[in-house]
XYZ file of N, CA and C in Angstrom:
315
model
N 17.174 -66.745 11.098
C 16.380 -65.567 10.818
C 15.981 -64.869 12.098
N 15.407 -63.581 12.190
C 15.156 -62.812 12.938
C 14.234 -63.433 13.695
N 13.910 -63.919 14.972
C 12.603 -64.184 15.655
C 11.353 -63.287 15.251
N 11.386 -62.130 15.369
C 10.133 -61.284 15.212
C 9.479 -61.613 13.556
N 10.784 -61.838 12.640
C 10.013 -62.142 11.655
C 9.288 -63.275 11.275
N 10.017 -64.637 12.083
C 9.447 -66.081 11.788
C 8.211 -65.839 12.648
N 7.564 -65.287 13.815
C 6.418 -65.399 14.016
C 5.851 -64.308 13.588
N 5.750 -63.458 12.751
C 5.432 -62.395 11.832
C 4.872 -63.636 11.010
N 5.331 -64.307 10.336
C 4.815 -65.360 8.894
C 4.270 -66.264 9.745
N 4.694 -66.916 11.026
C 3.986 -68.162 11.487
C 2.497 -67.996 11.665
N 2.187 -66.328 12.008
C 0.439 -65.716 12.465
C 0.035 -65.152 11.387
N -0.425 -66.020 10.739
C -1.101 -65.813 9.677
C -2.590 -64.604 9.895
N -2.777 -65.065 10.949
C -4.577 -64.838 11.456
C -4.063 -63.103 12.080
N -2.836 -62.893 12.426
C -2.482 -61.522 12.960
C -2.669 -60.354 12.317
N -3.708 -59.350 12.448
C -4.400 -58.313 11.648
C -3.103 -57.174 12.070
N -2.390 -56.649 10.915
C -1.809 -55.808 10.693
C -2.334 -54.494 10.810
N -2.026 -53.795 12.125
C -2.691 -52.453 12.310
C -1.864 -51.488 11.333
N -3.145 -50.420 10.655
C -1.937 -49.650 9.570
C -2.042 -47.867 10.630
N -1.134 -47.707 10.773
C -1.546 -45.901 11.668
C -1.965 -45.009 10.594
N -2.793 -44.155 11.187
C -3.002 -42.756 10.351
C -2.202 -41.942 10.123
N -2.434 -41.419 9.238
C -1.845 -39.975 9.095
C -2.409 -39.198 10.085
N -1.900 -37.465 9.861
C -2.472 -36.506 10.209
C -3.658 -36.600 9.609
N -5.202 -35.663 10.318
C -6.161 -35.981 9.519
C -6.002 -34.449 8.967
N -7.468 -34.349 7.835
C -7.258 -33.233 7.033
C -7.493 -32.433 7.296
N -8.665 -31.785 8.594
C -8.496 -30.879 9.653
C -7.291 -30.479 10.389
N -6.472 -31.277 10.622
C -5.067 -31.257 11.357
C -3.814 -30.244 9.627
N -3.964 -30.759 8.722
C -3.202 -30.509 8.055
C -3.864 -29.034 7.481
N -4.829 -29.114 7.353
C -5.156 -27.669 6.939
C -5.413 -26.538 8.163
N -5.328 -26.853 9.351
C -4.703 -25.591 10.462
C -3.547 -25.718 10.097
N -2.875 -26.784 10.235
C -0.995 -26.162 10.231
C -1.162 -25.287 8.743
N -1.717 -25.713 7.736
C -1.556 -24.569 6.468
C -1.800 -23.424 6.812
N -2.601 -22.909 7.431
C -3.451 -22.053 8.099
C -2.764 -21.245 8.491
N -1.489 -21.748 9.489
C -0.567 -21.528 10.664
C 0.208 -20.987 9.901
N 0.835 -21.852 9.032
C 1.842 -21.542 7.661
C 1.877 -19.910 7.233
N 0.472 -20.347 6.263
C 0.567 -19.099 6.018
C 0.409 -17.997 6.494
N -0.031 -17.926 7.830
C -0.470 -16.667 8.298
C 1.017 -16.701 8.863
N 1.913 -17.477 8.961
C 3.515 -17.034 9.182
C 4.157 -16.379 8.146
N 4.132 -16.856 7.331
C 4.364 -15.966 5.743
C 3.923 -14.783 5.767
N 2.493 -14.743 5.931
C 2.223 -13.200 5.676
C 2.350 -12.341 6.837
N 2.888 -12.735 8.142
C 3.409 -11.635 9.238
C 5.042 -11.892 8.589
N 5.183 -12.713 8.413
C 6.915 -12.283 8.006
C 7.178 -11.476 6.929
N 5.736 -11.424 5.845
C 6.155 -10.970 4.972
C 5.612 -9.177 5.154
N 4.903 -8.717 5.983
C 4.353 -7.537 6.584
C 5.201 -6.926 7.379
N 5.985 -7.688 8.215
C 7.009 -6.828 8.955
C 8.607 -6.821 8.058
N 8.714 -8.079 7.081
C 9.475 -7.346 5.579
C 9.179 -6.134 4.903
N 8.315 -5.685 4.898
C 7.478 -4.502 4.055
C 7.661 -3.439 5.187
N 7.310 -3.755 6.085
C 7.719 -2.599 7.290
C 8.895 -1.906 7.339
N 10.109 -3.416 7.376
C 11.061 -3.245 7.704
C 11.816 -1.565 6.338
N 11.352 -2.477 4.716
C 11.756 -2.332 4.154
C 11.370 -0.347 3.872
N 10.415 -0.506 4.043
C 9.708 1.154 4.199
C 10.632 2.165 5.006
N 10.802 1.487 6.465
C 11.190 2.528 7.418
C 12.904 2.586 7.063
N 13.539 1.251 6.362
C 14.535 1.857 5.575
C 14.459 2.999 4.074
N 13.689 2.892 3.387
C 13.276 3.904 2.719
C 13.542 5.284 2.928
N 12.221 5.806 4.343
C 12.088 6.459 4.926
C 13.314 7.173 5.607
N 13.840 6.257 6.514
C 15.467 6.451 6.662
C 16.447 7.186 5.712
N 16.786 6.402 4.282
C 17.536 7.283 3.259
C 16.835 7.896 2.755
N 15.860 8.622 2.590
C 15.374 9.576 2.397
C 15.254 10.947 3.512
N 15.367 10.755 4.524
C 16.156 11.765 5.504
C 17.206 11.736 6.035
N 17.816 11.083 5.297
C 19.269 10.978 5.369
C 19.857 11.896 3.806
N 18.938 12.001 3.181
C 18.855 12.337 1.651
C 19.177 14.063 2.156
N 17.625 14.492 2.365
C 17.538 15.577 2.690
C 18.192 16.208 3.731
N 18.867 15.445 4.607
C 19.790 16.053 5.660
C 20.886 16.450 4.652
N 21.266 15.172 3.897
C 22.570 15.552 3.120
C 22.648 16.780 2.108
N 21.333 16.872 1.408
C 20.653 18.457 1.067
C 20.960 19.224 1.608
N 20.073 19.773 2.414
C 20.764 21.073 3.672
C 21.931 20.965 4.127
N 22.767 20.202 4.438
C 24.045 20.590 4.598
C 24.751 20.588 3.779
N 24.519 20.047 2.213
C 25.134 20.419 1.159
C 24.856 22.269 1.104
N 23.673 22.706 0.818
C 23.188 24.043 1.245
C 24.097 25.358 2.042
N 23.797 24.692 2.901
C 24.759 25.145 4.261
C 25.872 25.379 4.053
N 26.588 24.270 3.686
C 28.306 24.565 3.047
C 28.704 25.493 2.006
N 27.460 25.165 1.508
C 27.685 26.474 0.071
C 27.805 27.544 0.596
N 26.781 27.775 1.202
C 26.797 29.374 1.598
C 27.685 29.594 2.716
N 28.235 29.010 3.065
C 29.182 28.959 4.029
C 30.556 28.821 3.457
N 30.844 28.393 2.246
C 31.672 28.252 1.429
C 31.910 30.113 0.313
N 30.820 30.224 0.255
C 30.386 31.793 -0.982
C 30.701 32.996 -0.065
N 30.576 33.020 1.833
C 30.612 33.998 2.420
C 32.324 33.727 3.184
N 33.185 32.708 3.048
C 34.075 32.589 3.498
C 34.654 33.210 2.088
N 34.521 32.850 0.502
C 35.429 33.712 -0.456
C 35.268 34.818 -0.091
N 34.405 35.729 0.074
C 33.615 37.253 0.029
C 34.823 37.640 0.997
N 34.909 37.123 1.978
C 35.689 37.379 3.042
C 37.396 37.631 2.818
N 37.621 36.812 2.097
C 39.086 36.169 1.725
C 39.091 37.070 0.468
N 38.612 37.259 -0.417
C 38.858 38.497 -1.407
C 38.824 40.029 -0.498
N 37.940 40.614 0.490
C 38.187 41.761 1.187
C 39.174 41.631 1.983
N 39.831 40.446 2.586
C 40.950 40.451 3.163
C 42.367 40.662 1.961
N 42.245 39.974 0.984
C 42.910 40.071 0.212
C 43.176 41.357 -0.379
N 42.049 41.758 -0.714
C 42.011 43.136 -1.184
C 42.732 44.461 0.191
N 42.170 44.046 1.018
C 43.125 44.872 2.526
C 44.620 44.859 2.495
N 44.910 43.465 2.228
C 45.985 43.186 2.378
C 46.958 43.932 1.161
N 46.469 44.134 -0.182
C 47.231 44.498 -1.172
C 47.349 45.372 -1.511
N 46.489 46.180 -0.593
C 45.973 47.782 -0.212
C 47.309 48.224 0.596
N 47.634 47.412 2.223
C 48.770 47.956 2.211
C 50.002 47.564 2.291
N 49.855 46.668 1.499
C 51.610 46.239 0.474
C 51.471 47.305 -0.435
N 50.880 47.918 -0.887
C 50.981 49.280 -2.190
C 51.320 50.429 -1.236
N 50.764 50.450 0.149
C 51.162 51.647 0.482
C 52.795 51.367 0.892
N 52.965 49.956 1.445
C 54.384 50.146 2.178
C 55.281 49.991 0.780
N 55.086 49.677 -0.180
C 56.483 49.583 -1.036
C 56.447 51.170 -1.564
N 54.892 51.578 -1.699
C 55.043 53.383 -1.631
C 56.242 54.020 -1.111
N 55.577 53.816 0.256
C 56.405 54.823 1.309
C 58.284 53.900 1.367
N 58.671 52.438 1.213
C 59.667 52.438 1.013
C 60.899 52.678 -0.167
N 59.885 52.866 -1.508
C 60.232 53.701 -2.584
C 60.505 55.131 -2.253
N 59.911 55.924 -1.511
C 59.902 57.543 -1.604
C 60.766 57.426 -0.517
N 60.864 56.637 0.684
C 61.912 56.813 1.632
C 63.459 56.575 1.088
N 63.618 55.634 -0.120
C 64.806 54.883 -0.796
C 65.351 56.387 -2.042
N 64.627 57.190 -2.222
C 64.791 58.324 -2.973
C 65.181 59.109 -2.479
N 65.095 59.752 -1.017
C 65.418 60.505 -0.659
C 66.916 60.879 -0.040
């Protein structure tokens, strides 16, 4: 058998020291500690989560105004493209005119 254990049983008279725990002051700071870790982790979660919010939401409204923007940038480029168009068919009428009355003569 193990030496440590045969004079373990041989000392009868040998007072078995038992250790402590943490005491209950000790365990209720670390709770303490705990939670006040929780609730900064959970405050700069809420932070975090806001200033993403905040974020797509001017990301929202950017996408607004330049939706905006395009439109009207889109409505004044037709305006344009119909008076060009219209120029343009203005004088294709005159030249097949004048190459009709030149083809007659």
């Amino acid at each position: 058998m193990d030496p440590v254990l045969i004079m373990a049983d041989d000392d009868s008279d040998h007072k078995i020291e038992r250790r402590r725990g943490p005491s209950t002051s000790t365990l209720s700071f670390s709770g303490i500690i705990a939670v006040a870790g929780l609730l900064a982790s959970g405050v700069a979660t809420y932070n975090a989560v806001q200033n993403d919010i905040a974020s797509l939401k001017r990301g929202e409204l950017y996408q607004e105004r330049t939706n905006e923007r395009l439109s009207e940038e889109l409505k004044s480029v037709r305006i344009e493209q119909r008076e060009t168009m219209k120029e343009f068919n203005e004088k294709l009428d005159r030249i097949i005119d004048q190459w009709a009355r030149g083809r007659k003569q």
